[in-house]
Tab-separated table of N, CA and C in Angstrom:
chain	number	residue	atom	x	y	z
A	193	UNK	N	-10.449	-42.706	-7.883
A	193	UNK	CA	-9.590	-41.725	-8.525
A	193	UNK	C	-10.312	-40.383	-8.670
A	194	UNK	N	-11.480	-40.249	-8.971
A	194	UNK	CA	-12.033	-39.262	-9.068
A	194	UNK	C	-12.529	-38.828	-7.637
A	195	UNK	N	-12.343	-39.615	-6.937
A	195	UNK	CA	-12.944	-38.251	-5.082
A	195	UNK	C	-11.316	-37.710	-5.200
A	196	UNK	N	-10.484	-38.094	-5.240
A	196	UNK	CA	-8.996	-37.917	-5.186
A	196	UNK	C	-8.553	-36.273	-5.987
A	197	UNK	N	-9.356	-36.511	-6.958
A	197	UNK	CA	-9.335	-35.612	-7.985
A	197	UNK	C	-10.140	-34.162	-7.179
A	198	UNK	N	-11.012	-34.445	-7.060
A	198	UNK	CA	-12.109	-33.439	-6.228
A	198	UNK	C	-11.953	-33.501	-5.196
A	199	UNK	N	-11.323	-34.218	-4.072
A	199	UNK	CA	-11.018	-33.360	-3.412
A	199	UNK	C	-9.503	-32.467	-2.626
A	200	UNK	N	-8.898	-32.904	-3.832
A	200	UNK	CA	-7.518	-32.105	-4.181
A	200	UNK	C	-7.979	-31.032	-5.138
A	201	UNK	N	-9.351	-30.371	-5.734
A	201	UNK	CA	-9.076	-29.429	-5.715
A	201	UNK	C	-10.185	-28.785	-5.057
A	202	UNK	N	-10.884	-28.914	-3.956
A	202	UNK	CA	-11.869	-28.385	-2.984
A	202	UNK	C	-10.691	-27.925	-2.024
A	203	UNK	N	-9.644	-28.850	-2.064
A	203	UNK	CA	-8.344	-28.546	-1.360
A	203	UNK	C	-8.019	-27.488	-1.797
A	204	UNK	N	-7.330	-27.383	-3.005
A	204	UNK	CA	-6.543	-25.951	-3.561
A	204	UNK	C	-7.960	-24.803	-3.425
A	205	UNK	N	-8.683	-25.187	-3.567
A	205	UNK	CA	-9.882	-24.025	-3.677
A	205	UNK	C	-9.659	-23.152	-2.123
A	206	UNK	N	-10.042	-24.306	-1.278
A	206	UNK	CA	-10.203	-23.424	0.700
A	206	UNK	C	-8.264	-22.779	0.872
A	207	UNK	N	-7.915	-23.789	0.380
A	207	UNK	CA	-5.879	-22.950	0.564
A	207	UNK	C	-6.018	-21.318	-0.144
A	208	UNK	N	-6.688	-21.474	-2.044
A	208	UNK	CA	-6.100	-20.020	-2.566
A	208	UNK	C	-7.107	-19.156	-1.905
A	209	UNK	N	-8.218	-19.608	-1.036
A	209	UNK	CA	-9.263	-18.490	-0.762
A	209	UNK	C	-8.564	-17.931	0.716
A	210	UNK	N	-8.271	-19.062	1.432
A	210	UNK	CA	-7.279	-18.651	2.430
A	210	UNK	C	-6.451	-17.810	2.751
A	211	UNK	N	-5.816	-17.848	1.303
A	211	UNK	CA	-4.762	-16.811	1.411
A	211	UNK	C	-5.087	-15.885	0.690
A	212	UNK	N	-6.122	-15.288	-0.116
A	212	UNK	CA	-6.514	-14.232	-0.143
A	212	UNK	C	-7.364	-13.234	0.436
A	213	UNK	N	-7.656	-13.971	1.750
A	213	UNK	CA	-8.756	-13.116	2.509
A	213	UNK	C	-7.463	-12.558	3.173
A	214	UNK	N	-7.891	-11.229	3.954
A	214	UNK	CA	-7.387	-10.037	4.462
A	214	UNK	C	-6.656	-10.914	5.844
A	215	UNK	N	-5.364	-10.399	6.216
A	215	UNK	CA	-4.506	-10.851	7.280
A	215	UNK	C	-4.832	-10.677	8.817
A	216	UNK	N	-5.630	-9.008	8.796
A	216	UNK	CA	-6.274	-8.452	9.486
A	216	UNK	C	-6.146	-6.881	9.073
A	217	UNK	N	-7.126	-6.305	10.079
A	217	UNK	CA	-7.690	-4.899	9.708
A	217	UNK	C	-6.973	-3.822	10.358
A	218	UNK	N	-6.721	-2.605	9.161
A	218	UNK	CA	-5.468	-1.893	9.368
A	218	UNK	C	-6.556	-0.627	9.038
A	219	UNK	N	-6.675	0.092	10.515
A	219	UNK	CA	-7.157	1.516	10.860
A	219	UNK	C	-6.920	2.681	9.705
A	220	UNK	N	-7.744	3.424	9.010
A	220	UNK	CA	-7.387	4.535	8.421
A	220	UNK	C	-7.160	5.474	9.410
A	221	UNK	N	-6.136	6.386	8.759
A	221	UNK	CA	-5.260	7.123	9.825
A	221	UNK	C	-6.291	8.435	9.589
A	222	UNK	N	-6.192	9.092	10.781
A	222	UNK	CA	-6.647	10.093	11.272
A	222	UNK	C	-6.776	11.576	9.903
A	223	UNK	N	-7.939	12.395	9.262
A	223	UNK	CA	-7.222	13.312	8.753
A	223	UNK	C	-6.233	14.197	8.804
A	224	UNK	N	-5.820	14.751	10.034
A	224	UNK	CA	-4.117	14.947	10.878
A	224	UNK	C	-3.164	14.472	10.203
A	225	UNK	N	-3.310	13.135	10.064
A	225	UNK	CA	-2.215	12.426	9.814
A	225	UNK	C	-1.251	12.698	8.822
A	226	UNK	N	0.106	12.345	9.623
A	226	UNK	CA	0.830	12.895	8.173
A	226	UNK	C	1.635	12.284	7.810
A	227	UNK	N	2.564	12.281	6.644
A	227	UNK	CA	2.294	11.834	5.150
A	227	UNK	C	3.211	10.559	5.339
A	228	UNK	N	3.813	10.196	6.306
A	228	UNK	CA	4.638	9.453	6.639
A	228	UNK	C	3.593	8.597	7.341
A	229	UNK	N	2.976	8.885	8.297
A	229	UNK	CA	1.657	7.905	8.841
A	229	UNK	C	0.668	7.478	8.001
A	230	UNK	N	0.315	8.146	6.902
A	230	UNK	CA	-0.467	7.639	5.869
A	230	UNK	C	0.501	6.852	4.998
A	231	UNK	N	1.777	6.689	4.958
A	231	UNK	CA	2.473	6.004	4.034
A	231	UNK	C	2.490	4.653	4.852
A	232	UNK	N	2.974	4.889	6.156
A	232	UNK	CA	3.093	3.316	6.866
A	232	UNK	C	1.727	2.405	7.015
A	233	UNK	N	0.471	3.442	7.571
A	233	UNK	CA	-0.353	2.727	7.445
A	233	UNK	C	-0.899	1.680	6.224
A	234	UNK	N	-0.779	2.628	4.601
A	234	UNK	CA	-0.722	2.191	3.704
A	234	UNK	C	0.247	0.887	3.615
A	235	UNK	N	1.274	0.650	3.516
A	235	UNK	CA	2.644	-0.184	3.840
A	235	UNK	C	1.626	-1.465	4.418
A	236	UNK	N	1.233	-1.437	5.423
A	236	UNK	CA	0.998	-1.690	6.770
A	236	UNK	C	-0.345	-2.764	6.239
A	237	UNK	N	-1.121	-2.040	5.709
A	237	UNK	CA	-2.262	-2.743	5.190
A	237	UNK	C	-2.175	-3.711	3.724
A	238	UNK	N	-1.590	-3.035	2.970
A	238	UNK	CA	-1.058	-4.188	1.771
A	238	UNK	C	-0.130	-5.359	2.099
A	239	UNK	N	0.582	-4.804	3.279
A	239	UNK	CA	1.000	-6.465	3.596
A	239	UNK	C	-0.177	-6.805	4.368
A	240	UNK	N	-1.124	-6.904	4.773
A	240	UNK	CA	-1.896	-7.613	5.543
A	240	UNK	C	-3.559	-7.849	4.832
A	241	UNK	N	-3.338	-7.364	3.203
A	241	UNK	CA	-4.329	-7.510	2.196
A	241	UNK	C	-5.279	-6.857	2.942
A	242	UNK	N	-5.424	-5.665	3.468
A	242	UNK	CA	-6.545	-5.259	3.790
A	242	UNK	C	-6.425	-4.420	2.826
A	243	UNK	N	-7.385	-4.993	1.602
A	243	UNK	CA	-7.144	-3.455	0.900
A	243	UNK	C	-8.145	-2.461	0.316
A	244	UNK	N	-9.204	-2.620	1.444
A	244	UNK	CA	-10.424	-1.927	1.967
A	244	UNK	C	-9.453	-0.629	2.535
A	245	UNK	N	-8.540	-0.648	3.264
A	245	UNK	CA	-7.802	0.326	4.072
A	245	UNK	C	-6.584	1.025	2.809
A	246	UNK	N	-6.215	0.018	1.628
A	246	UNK	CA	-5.218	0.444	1.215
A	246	UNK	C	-5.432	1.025	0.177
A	247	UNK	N	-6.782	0.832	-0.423
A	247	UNK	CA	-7.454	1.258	-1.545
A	247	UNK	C	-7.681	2.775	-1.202
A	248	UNK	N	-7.905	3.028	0.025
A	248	UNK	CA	-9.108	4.385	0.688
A	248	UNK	C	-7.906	4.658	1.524
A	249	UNK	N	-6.358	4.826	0.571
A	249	UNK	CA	-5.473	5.974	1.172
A	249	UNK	C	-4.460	6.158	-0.263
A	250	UNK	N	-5.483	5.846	-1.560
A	250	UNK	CA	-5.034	6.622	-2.533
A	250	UNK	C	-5.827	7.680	-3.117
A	251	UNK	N	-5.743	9.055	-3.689
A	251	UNK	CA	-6.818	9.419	-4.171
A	251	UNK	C	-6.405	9.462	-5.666
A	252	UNK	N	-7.715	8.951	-6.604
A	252	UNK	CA	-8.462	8.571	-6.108
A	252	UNK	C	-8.165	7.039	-5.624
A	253	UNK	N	-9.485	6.247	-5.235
A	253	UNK	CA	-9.355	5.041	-4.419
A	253	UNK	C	-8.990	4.176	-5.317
A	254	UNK	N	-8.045	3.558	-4.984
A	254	UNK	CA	-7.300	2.047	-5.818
A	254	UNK	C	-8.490	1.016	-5.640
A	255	UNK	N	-8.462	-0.085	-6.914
A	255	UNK	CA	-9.199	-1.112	-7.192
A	255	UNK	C	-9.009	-2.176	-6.671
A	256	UNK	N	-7.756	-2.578	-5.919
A	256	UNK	CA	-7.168	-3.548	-5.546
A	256	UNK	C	-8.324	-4.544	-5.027
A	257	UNK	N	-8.548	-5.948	-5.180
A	257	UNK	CA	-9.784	-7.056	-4.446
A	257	UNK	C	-9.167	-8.341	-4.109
A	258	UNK	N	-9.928	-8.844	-3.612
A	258	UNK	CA	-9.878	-10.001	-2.965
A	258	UNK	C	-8.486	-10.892	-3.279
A	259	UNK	N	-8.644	-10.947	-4.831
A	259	UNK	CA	-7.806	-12.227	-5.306
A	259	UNK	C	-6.312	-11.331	-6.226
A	260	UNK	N	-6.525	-9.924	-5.827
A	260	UNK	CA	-5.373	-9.115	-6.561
A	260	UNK	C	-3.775	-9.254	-5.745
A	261	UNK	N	-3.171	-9.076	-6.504
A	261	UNK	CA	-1.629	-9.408	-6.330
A	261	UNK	C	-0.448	-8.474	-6.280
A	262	UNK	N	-0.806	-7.020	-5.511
A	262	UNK	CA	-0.177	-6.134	-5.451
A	262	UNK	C	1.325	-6.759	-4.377
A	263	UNK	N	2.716	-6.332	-5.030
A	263	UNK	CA	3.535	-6.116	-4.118
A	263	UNK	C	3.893	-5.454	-2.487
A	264	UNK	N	4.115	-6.670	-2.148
A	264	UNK	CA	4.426	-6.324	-0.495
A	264	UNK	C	5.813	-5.526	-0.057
A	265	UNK	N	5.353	-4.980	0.763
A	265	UNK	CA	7.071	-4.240	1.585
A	265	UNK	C	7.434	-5.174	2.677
A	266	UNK	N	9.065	-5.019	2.489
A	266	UNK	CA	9.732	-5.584	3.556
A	266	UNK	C	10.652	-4.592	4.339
A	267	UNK	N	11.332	-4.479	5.693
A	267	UNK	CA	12.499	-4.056	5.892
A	267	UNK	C	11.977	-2.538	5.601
A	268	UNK	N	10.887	-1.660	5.889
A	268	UNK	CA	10.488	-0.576	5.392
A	268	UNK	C	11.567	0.326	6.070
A	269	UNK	N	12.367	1.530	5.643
A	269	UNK	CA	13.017	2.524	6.528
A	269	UNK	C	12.791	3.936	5.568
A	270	UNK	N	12.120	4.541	6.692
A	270	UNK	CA	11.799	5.953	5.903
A	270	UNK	C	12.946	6.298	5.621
A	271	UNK	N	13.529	6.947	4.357
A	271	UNK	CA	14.579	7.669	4.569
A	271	UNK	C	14.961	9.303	3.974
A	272	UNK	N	13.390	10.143	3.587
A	272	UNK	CA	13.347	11.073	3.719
A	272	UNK	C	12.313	11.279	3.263
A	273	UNK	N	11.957	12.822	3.642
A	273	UNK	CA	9.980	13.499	3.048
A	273	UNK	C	10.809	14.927	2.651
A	274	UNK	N	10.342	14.747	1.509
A	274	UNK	CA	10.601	16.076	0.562
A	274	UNK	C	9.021	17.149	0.048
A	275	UNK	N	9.024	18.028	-0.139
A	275	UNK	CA	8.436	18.730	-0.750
A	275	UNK	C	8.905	19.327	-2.075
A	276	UNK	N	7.580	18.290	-2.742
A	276	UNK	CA	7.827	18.313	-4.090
A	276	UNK	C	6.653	19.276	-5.365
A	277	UNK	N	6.875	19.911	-5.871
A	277	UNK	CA	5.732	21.092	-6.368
A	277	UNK	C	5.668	20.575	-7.745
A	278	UNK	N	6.529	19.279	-7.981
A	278	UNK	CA	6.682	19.142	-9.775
A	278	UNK	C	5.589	18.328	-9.975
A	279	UNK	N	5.035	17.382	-9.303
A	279	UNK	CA	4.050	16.591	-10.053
A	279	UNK	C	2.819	17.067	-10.472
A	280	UNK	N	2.665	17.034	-11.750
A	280	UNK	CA	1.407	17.660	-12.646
A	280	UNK	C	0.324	17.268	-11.882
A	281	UNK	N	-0.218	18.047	-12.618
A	281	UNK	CA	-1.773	17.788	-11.991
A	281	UNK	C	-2.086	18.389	-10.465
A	282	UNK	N	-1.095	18.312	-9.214
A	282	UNK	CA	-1.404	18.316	-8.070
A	282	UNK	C	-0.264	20.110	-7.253
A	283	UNK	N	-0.732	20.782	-6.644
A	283	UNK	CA	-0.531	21.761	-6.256
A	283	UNK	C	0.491	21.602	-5.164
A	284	UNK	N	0.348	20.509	-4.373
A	284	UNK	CA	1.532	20.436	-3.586
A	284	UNK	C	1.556	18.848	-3.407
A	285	UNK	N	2.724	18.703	-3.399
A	285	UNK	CA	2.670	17.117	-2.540
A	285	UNK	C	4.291	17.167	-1.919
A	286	UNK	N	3.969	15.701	-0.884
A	286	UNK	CA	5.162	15.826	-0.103
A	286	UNK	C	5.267	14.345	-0.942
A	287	UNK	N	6.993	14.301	-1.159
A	287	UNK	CA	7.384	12.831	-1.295
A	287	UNK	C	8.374	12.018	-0.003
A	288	UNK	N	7.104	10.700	0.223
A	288	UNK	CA	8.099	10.205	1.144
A	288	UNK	C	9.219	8.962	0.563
A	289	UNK	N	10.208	9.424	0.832
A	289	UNK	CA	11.241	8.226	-0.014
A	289	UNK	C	11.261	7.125	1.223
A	290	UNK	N	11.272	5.842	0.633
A	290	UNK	CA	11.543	4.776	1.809
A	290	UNK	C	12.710	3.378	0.660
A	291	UNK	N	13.396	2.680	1.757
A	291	UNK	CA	13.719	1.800	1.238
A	291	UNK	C	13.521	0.303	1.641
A	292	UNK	N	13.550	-0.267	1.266
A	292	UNK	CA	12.313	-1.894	1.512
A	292	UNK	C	13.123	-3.057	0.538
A	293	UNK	N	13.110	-4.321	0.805
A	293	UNK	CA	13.577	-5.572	0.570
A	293	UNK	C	14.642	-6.186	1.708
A	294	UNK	N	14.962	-6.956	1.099
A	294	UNK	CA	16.172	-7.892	1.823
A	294	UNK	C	17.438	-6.600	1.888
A	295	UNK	N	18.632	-6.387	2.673
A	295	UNK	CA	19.453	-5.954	2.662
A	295	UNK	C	20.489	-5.896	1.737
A	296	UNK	N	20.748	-6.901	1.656
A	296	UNK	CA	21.446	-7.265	0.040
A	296	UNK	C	21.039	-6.820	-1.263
A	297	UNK	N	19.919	-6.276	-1.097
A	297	UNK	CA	18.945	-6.189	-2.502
A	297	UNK	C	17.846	-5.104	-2.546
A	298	UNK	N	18.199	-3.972	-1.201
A	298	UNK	CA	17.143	-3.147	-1.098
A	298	UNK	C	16.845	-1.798	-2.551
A	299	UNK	N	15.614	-1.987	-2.650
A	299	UNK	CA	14.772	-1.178	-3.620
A	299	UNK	C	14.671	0.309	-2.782
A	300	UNK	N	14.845	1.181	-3.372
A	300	UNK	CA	14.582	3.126	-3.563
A	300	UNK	C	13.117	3.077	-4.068
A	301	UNK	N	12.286	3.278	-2.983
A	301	UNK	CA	10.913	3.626	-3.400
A	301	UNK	C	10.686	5.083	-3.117
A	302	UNK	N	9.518	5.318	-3.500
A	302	UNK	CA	8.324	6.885	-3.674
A	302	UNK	C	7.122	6.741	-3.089
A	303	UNK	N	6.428	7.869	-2.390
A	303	UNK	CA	4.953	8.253	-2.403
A	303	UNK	C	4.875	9.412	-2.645
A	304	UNK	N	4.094	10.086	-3.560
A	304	UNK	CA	4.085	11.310	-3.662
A	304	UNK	C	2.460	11.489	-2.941
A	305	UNK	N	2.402	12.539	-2.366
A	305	UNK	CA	0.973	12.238	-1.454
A	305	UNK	C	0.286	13.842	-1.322
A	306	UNK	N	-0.429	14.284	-1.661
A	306	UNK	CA	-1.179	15.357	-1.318
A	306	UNK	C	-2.670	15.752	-0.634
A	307	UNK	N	-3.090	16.864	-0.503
A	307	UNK	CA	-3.917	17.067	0.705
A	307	UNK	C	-5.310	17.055	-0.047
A	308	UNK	N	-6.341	16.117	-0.086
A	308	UNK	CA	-7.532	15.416	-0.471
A	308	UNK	C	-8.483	17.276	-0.607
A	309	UNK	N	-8.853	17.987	-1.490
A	309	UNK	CA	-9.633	18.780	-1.423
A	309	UNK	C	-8.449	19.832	-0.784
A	310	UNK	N	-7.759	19.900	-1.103
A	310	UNK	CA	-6.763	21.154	-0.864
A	310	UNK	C	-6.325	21.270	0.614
A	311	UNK	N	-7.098	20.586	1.407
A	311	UNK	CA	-6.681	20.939	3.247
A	311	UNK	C	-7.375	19.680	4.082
A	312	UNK	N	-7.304	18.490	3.720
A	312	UNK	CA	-8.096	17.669	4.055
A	312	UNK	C	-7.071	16.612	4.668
A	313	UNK	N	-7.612	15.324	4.373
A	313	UNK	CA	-5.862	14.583	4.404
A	313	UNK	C	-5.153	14.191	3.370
A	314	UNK	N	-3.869	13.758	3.951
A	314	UNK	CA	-2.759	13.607	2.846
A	314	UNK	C	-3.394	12.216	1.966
A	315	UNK	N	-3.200	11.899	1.400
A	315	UNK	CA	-3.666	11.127	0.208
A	315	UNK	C	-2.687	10.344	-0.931
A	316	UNK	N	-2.066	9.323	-1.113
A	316	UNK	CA	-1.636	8.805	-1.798
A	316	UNK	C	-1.720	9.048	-3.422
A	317	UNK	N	-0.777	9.609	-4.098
A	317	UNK	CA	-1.679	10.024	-5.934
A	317	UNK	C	-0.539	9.417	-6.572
A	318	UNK	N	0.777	9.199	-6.208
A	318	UNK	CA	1.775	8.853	-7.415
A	318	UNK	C	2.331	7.804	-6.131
A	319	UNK	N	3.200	6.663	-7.092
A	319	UNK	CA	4.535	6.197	-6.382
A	319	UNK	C	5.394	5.694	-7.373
A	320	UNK	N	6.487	5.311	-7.306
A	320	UNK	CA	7.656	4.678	-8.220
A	320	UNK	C	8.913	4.752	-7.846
A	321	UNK	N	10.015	4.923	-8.795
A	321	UNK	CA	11.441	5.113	-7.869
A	321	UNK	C	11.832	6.083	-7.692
A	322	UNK	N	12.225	6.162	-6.287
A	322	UNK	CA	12.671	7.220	-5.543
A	322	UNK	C	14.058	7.946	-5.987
């Protein structure tokens, strides 16, 4: 009874480590890149827990690790980039609106994203509902 015990949970141990290691590795986008390519890439890498890549396209850099449980996108469709001058703190940012879930049930999301050191790359600083 007791190997049974141990090794049902050496079991659950290699499964939850399993599924928290990274899906695979998602390229930081080019400083060029713009704000819509830094949004997908971002997108792109939190579903695939790389979040070595997803952390180092917010400024500043998100904490996100190994065993963290940030929400995934589904069904991503850009559906507009605005220029937005209201968010405090930041001098310009563009917002990209996207919408994501099941069809039946799709969510109005945000990135508000501005340029890292005033002319650098775009950069992830706010998100919420669009």
């Amino acid at each position: 009874m007791c190997w049974a015990i141990g090794t049902l949970t050496v079991l659950g141990v290699i499964i939850g480590a399993t599924w928290a290691l990274p899906r695979k590795d998602v390229a930081i986008p080019d400083d060029d890149a713009t704000p819509v390519e830094v949004v997908r890439a971002y997108v792109e890498a939190l579903n695939a827990r790389d979040f070595a890549t997803s952390n180092q396209l917010w400024s500043p850099p998100q904490s996100n690790g190994l065993f963290s449980r940030p929400g995934g996108y589904e069904n991503v469709e850009i559906t507009g980039v605005y220029v937005d001058d209201d968010l405090a703190g930041w001098e310009r940012t563009i917002n990209v609106a996207l919408r994501h879930g099941p069809e039946d049930g799709a969510e109005l999301w945000g990135f508000w994203l501005s340029r890292r050191d005033g002319d650098g790359a775009w950069r992830i600083v706010a998100q919420g509902v669009a």
